[in-house]
PDB file of C-alpha atoms and ligand atoms in Angstrom:
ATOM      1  CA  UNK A 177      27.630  16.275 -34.248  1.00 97.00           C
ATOM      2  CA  UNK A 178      30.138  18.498 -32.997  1.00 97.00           C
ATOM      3  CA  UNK A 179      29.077  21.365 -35.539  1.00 98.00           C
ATOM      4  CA  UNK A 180      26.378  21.376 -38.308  1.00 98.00           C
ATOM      5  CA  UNK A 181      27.423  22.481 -41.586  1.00 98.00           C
ATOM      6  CA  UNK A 182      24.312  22.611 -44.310  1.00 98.00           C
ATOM      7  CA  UNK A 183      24.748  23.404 -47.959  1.00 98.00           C
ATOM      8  CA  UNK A 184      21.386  23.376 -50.278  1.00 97.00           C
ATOM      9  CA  UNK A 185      19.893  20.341 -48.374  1.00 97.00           C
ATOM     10  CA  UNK A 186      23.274  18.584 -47.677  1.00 97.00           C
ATOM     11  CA  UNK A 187      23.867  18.097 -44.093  1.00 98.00           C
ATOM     12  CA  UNK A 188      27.562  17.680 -42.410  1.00 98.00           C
ATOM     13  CA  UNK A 189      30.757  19.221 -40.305  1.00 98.00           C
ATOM     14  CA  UNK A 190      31.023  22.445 -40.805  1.00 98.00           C
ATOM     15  CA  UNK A 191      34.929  22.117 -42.021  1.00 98.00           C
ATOM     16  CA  UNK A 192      33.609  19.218 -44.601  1.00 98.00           C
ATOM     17  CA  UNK A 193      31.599  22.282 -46.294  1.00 98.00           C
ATOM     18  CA  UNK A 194      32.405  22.231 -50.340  1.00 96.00           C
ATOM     19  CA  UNK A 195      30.039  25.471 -51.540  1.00 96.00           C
ATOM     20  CA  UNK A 196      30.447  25.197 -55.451  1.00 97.00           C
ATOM     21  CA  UNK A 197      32.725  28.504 -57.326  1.00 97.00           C
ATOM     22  CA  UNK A 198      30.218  29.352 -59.336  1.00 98.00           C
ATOM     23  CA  UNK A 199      27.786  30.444 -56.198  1.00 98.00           C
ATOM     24  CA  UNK A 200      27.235  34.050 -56.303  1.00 98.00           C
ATOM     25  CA  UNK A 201      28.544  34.336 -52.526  1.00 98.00           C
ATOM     26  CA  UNK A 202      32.176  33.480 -53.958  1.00 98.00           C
ATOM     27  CA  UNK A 203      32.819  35.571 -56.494  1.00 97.00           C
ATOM     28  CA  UNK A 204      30.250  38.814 -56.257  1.00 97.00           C
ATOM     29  CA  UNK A 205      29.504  38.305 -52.348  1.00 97.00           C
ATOM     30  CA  UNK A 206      26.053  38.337 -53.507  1.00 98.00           C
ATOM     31  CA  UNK A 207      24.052  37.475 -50.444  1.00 98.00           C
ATOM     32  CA  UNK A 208      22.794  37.967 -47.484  1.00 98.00           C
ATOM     33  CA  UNK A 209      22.922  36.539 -43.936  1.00 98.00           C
ATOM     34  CA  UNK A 210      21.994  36.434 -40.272  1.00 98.00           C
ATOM     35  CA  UNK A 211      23.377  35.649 -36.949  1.00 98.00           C
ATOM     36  CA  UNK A 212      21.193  34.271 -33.407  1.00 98.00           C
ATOM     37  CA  UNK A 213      22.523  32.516 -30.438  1.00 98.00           C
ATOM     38  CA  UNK A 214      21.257  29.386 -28.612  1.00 98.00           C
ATOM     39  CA  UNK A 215      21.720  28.884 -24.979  1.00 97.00           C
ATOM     40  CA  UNK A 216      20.941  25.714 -23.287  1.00 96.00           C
ATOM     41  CA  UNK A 217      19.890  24.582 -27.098  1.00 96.00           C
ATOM     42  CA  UNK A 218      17.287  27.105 -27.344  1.00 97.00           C
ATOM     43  CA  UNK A 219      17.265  29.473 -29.421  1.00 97.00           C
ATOM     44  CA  UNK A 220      17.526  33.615 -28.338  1.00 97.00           C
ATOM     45  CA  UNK A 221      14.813  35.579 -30.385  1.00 98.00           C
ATOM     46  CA  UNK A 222      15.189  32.996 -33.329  1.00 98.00           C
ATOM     47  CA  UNK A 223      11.808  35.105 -35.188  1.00 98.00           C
ATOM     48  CA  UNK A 224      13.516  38.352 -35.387  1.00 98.00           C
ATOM     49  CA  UNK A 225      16.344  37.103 -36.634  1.00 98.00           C
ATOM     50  CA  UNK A 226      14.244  34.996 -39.255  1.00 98.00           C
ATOM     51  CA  UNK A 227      12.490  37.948 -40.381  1.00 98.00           C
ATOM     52  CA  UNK A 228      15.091  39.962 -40.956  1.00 98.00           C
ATOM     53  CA  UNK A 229      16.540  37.341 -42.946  1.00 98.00           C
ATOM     54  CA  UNK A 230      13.703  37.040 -45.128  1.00 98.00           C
ATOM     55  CA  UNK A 231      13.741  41.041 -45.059  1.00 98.00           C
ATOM     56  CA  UNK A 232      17.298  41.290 -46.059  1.00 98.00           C
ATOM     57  CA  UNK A 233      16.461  39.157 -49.041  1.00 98.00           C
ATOM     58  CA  UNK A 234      13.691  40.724 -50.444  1.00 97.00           C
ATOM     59  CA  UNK A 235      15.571  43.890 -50.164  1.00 97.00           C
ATOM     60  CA  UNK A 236      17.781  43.025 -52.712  1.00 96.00           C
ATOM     61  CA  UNK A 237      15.300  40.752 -55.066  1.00 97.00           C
ATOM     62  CA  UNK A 238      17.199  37.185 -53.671  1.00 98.00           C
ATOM     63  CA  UNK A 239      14.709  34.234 -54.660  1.00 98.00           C
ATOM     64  CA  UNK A 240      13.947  31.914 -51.224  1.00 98.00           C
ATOM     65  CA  UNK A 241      10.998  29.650 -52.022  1.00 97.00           C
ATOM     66  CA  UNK A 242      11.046  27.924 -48.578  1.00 98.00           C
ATOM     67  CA  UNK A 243       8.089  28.698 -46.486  1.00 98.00           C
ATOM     68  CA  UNK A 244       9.273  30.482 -43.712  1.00 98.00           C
ATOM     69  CA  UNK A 245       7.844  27.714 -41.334  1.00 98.00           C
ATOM     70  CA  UNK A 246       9.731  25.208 -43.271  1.00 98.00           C
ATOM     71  CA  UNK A 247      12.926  27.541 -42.777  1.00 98.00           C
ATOM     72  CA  UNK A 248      12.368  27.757 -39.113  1.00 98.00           C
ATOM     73  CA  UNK A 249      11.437  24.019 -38.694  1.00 98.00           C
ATOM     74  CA  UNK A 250      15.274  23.334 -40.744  1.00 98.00           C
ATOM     75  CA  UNK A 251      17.052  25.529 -38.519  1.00 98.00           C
ATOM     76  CA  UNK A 252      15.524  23.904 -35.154  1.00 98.00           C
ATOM     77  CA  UNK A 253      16.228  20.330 -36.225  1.00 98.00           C
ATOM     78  CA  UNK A 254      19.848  21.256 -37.261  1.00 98.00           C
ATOM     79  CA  UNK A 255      20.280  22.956 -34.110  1.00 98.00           C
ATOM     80  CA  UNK A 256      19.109  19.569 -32.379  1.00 98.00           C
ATOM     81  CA  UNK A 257      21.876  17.551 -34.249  1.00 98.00           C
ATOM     82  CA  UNK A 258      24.357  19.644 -32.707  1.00 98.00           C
ATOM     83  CA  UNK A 259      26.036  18.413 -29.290  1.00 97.00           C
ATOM     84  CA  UNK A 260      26.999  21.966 -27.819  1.00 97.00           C
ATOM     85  CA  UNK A 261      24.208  23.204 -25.255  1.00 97.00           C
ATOM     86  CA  UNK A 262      25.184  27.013 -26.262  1.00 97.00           C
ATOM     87  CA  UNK A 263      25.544  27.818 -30.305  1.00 98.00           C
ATOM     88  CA  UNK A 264      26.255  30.348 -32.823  1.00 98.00           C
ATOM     89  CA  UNK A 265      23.601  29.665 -35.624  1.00 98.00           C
ATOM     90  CA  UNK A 266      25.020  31.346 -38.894  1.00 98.00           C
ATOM     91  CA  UNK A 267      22.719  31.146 -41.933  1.00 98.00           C
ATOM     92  CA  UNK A 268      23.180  32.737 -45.662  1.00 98.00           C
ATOM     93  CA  UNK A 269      21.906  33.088 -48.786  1.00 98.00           C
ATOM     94  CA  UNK A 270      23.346  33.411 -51.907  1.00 98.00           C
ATOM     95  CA  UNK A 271      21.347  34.809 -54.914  1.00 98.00           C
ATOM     96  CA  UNK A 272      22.209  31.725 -55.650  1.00 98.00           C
ATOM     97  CA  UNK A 273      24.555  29.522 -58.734  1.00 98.00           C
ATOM     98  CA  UNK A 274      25.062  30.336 -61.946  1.00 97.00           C
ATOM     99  CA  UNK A 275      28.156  31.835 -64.191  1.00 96.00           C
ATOM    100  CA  UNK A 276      29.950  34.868 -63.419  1.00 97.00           C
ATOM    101  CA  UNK A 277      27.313  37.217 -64.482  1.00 97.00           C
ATOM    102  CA  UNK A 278      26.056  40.642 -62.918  1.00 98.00           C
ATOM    103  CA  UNK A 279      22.727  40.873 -63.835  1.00 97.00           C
ATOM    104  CA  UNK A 280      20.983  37.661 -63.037  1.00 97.00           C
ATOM    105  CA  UNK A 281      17.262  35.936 -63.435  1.00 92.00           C
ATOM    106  CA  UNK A 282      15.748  32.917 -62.608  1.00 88.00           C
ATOM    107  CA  UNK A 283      17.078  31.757 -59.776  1.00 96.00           C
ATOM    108  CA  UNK A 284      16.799  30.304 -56.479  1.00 97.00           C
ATOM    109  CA  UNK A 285      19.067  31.365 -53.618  1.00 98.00           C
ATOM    110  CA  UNK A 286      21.351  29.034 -52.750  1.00 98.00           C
ATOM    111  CA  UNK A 287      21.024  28.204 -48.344  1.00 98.00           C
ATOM    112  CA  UNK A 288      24.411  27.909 -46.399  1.00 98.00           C
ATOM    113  CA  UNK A 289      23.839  27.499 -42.242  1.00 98.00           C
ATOM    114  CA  UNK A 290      26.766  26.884 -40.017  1.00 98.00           C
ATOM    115  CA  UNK A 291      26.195  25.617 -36.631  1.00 98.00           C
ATOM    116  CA  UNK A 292      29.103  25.939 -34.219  1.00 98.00           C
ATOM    117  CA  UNK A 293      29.876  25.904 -30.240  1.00 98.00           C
ATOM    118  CA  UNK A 294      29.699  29.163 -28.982  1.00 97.00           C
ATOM    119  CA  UNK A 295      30.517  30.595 -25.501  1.00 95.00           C
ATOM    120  CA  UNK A 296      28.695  34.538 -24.642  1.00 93.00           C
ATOM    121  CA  UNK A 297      30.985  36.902 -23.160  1.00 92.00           C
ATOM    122  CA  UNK A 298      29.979  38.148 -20.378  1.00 96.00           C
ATOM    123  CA  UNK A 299      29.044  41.506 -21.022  1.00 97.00           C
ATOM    124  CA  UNK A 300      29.770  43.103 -17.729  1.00 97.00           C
ATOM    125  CA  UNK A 301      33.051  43.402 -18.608  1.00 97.00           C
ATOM    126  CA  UNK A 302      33.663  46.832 -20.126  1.00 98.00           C
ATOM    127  CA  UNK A 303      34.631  47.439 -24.259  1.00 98.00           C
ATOM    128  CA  UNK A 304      37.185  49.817 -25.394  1.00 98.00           C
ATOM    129  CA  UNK A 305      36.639  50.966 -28.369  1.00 98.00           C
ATOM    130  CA  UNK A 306      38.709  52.556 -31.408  1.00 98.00           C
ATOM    131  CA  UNK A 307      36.956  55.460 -33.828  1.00 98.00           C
ATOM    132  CA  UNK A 308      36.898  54.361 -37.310  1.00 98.00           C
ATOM    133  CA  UNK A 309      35.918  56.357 -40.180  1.00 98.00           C
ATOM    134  CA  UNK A 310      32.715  54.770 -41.469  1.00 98.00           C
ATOM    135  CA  UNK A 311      32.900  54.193 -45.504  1.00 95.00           C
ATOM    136  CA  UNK A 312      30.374  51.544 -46.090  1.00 95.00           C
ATOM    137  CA  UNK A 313      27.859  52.184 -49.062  1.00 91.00           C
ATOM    138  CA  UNK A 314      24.223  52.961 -48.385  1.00 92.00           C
ATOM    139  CA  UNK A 315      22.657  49.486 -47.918  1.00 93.00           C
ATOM    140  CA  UNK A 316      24.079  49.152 -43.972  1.00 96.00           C
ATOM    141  CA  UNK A 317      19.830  48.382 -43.411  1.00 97.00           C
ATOM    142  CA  UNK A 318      20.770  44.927 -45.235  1.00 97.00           C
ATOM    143  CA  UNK A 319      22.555  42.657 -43.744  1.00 98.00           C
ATOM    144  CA  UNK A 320      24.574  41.680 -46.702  1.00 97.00           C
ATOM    145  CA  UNK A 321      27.500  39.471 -46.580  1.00 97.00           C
ATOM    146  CA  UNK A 322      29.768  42.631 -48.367  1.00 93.00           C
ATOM    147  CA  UNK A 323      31.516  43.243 -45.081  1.00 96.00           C
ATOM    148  CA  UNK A 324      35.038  44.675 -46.332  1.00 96.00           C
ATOM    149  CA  UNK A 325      34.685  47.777 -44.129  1.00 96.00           C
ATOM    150  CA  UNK A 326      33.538  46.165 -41.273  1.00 97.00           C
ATOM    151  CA  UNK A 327      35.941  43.894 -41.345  1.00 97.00           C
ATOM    152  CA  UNK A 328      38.695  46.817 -42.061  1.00 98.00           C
ATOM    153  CA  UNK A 329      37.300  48.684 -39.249  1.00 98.00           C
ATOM    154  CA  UNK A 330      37.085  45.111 -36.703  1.00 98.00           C
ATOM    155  CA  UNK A 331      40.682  44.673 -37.941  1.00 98.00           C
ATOM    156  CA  UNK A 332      41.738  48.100 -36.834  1.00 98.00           C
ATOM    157  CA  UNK A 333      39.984  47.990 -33.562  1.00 98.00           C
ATOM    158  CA  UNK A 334      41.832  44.997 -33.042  1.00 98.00           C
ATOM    159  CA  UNK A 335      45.439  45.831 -33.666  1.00 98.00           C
ATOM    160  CA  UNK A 336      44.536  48.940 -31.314  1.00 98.00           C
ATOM    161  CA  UNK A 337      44.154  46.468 -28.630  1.00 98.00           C
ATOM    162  CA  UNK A 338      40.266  47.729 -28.590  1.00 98.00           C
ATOM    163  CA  UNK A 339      37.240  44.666 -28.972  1.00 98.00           C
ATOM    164  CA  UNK A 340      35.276  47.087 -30.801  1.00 98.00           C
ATOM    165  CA  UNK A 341      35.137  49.738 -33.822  1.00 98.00           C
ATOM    166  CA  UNK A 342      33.137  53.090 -32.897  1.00 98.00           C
ATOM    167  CA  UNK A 343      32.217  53.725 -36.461  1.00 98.00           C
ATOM    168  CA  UNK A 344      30.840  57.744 -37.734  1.00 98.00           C
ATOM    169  CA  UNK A 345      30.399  59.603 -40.907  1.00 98.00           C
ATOM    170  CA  UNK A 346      32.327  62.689 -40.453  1.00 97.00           C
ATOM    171  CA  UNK A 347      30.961  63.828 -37.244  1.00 98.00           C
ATOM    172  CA  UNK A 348      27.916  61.681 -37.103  1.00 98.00           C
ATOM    173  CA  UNK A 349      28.442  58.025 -35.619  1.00 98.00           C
ATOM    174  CA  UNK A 350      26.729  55.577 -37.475  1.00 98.00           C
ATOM    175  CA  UNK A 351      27.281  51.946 -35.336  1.00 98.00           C
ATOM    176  CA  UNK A 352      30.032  49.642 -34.509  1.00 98.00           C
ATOM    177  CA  UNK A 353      32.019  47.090 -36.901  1.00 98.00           C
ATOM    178  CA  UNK A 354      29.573  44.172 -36.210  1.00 98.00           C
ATOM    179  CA  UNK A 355      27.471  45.585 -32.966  1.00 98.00           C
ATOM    180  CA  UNK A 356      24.930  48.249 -32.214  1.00 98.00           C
ATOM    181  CA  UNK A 357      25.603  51.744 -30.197  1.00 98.00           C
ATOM    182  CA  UNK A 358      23.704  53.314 -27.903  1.00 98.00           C
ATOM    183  CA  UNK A 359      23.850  56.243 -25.304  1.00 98.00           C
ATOM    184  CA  UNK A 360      23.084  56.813 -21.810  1.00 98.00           C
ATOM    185  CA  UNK A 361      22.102  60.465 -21.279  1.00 98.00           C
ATOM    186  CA  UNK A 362      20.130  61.829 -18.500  1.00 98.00           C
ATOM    187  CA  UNK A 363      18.509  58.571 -17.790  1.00 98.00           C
ATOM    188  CA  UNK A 364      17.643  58.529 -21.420  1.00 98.00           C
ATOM    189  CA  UNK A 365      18.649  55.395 -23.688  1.00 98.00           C
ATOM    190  CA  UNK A 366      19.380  57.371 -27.267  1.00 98.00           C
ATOM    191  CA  UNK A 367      20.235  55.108 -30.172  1.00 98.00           C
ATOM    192  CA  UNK A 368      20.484  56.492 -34.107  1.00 98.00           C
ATOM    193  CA  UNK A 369      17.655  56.239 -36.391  1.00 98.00           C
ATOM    194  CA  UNK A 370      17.064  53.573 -38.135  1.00 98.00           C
ATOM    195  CA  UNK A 371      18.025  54.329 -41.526  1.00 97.00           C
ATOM    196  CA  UNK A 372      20.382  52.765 -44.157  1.00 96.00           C
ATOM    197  CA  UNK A 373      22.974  53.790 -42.252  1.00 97.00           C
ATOM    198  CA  UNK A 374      22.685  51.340 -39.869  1.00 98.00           C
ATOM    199  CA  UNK A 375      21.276  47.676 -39.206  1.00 98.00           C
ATOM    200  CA  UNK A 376      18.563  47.433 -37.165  1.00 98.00           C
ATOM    201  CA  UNK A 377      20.023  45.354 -34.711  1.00 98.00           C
ATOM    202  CA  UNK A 378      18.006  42.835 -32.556  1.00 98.00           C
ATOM    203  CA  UNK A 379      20.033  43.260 -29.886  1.00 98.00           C
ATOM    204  CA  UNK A 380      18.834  46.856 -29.810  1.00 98.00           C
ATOM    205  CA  UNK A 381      15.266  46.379 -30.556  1.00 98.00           C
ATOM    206  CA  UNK A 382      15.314  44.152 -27.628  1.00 98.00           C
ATOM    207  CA  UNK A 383      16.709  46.788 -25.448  1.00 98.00           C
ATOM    208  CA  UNK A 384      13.928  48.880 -27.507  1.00 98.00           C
ATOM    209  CA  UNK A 385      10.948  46.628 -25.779  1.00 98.00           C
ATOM    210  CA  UNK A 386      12.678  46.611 -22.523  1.00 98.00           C
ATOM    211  CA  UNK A 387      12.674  50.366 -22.361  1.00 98.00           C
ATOM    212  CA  UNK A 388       8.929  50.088 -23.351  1.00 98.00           C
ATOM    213  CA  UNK A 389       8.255  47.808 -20.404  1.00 98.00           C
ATOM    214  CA  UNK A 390      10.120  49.213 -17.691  1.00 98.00           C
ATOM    215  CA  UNK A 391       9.473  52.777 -18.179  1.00 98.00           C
ATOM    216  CA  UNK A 392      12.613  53.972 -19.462  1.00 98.00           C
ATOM    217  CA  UNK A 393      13.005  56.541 -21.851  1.00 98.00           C
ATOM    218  CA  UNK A 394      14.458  55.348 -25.634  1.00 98.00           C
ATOM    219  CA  UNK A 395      15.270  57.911 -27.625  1.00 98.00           C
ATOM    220  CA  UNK A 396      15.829  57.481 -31.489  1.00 98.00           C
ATOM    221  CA  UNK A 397      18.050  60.885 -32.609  1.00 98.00           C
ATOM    222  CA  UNK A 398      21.797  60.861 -34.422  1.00 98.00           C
ATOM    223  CA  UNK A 399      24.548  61.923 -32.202  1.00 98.00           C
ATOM    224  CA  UNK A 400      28.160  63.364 -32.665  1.00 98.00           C
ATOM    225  CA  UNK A 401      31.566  61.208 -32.040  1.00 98.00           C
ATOM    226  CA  UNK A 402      31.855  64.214 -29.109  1.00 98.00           C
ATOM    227  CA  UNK A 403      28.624  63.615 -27.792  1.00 98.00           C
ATOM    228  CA  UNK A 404      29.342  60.011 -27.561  1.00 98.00           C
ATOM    229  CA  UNK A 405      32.648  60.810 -25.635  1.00 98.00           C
ATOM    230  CA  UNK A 406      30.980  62.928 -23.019  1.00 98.00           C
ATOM    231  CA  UNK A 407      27.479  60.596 -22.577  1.00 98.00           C
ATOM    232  CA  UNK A 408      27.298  58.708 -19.108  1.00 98.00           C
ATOM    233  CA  UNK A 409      27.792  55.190 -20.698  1.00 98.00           C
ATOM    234  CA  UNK A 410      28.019  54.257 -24.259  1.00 98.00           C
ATOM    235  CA  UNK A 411      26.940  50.497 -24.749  1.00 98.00           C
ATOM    236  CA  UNK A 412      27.840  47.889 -27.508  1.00 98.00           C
ATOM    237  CA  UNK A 413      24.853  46.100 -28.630  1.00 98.00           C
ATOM    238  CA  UNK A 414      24.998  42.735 -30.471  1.00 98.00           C
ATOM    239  CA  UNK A 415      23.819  39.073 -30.711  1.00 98.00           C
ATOM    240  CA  UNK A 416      26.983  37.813 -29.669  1.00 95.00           C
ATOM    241  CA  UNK A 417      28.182  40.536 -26.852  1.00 95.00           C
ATOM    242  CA  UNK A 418      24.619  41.368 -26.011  1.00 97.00           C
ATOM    243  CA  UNK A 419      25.185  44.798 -24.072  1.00 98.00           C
ATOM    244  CA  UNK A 420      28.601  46.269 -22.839  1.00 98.00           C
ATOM    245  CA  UNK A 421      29.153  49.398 -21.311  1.00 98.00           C
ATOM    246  CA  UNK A 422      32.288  51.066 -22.745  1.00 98.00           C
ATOM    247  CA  UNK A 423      35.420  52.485 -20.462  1.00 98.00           C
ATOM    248  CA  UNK A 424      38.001  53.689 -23.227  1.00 98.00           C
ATOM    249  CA  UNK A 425      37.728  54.957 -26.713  1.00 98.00           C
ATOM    250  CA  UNK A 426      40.852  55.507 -28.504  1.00 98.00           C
ATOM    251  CA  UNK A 427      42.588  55.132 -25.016  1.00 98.00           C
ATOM    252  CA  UNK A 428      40.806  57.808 -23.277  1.00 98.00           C
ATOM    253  CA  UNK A 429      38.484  57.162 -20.898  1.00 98.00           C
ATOM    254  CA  UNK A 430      34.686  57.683 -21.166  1.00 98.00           C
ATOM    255  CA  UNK A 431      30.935  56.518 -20.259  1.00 98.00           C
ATOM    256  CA  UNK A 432      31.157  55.194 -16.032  1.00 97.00           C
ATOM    257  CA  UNK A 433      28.564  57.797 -15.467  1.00 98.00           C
ATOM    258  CA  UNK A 434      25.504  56.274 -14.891  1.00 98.00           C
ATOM    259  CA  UNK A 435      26.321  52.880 -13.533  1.00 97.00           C
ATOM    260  CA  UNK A 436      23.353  52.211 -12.175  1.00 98.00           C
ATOM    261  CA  UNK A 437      21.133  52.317 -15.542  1.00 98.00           C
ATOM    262  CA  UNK A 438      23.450  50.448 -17.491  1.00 98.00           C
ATOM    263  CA  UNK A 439      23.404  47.410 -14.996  1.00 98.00           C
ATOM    264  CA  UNK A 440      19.476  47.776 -15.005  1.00 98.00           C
ATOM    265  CA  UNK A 441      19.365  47.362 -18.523  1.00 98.00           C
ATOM    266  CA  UNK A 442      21.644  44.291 -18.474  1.00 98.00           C
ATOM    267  CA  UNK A 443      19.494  42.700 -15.772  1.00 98.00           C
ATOM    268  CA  UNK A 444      16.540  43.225 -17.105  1.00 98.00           C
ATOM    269  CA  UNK A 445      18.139  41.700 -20.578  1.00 98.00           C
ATOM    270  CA  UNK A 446      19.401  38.556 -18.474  1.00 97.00           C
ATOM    271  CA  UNK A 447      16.594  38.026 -17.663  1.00 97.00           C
ATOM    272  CA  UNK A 448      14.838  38.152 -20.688  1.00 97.00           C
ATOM    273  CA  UNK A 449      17.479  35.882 -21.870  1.00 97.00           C
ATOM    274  CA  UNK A 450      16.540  33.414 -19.148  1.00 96.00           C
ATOM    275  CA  UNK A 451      13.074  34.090 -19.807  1.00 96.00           C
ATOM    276  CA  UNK A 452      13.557  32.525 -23.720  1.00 96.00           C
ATOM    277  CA  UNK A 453      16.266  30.023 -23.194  1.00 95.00           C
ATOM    278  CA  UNK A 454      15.800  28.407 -19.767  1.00 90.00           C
TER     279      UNK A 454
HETATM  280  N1  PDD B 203      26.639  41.417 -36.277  1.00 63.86           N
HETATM  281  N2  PDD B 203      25.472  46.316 -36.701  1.00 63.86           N
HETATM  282  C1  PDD B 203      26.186  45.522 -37.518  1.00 63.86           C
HETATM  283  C2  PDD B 203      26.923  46.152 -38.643  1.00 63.86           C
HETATM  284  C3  PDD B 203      26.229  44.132 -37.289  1.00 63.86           C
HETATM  285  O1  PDD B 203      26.939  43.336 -38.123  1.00 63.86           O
HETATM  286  C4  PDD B 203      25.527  43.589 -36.186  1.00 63.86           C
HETATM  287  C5  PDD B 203      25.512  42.112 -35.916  1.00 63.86           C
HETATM  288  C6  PDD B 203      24.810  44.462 -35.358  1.00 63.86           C
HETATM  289  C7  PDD B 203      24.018  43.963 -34.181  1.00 63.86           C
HETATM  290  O2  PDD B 203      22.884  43.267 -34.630  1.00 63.86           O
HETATM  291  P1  PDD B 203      22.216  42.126 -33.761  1.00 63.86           P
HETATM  292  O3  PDD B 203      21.852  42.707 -32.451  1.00 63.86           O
HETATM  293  O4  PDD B 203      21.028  41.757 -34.547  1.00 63.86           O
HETATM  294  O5  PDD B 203      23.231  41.050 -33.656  1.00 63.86           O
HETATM  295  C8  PDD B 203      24.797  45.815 -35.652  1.00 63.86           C
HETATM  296  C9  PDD B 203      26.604  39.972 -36.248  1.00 63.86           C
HETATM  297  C10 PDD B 203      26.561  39.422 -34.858  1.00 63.86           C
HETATM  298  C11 PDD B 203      27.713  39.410 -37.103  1.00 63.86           C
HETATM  299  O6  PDD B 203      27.894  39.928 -38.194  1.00 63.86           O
HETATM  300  O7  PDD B 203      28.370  38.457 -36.703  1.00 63.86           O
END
């Protein structure tokens, strides 16, 4: 198949989708999601993102009955049926169907995955990035398929010629419209705390172990828009970028300080890409 589209056990393109109007995705954007990569039709850190997943849904009382053995067994055979050697694996859940209701019982979330070709960046090339104040409620932790600001603050990026949002609360910045941020600082990695102001991105917690491994300092602290200006690199962490240095935000130019770490860091990630997918 050229993608893989499955709906609550049905299995076909994703453009032949039909998800009924009466599942809680459509109408309250009740639900909650996750995104991995495959590369040479294996899958990148698959477990994280399947615990998170679970995580996600249990955060916000979402019903998933399937065994999460079952859950990773349906992903990998839907990931076989698809013809592309690299993928974007997209899977939801819904609290799942029922009448337009808020409060809700009984029920058992309702799966959507969406298998599609997918080509990685490569994430040498440098991001410019556009500040965006940061308005998102207090559930960022989840990842939740309510994306309005995000996508308000991707959309803004974007008409700003920039590939990325540098999001903050007042002065503090929080993360980026759909990636991680982190700072290079006197051979220090620094990345915000993991709080509910943020996801705890994958991407990052790989970085996280690499750190661990290689000896090099990872620092977990919030830090100022200015601070983020005037660090030696600021990088753009995400499952679908995995980690960009940064030469511009809101045109002016910033990070190029510390070369030599950031290109460390992305080695050492290649090859823990390799390492999984090769
Ligand atoms: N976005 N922060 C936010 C708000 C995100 O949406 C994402 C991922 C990340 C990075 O997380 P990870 O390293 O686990 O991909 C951080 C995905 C790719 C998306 O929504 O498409």
């Amino acid at each position: 198949m050229k993608t893989v589209g499955y709906y609550n056990g049905e299995v076909c393109e994703v453009d032949e989708l039909r998800i009924p109007a009466l599942d809680r995705a459509v109408y309250f954007g009740d639900g909650i999601y996750d995104v991995a990569i495959c590369e040479n039709r294996k899958a990148f850190t698959l477990d994280y993102h399947i615990d998170r997943f679970y995580n996600s849904a249990k955060a916000i009382d979402i019903r998933f009955s399937m065994p999460r053995d079952e859950f990773r067994s349906l992903l990998l055979s839907l990931i076989d049926k698809c013809d592309s050697n690299d993928m974007m694996v997209y899977f939801q859940l819904s609290r799942g169907i029922g009448k337009r209701k808020h409060e809700y019982q009984d029920m058992e979330g309702a799966l959507l995955i969406m298998i599609t070709p997918f080509t990685m960046g490569d994430m040498r090339k440098k991001m410019k990035l556009a500040t965006f104040e940061d308005k998102r409620f207090l559930y960022c932790d989840i990842k939740t398929i309510n994306l309005i600001p995000s996508v308000l603050a991707a959309q803004h990026a974007s008409v700003h010629g920039c590939n990325e949002a540098l999001m903050h609360r007042g002065d503090m910045v929080t993360e980026c419209a759909h990636s991680s941020l982190l700072l290079l600082k006197d051979g220090k990695v620094i990345a915000p705390p993991l709080d509910e102001y943020i996801l705890p991105g994958i991407t990052r917690k790989v970085v996280e172990e690499i750190c661990a491994e290689n000896d090099i300092p990872f620092v977990t602290r919030r830090f100022t828009v200015q601070e983020a200006l005037d660090a030696d690199e600021i990088i753009v962490a995400s499952t679908t970028k995995n980690i960009s240095g940064t030469c511009e935000v809101d045109g002016k130019p910033v990070g190029g300080k510390d070369e030599k770490l950031l290109s460390r860091l992305q080695d050492l990630f290649q090859e823990r890409l390799d390492r999984e997918t090769k």
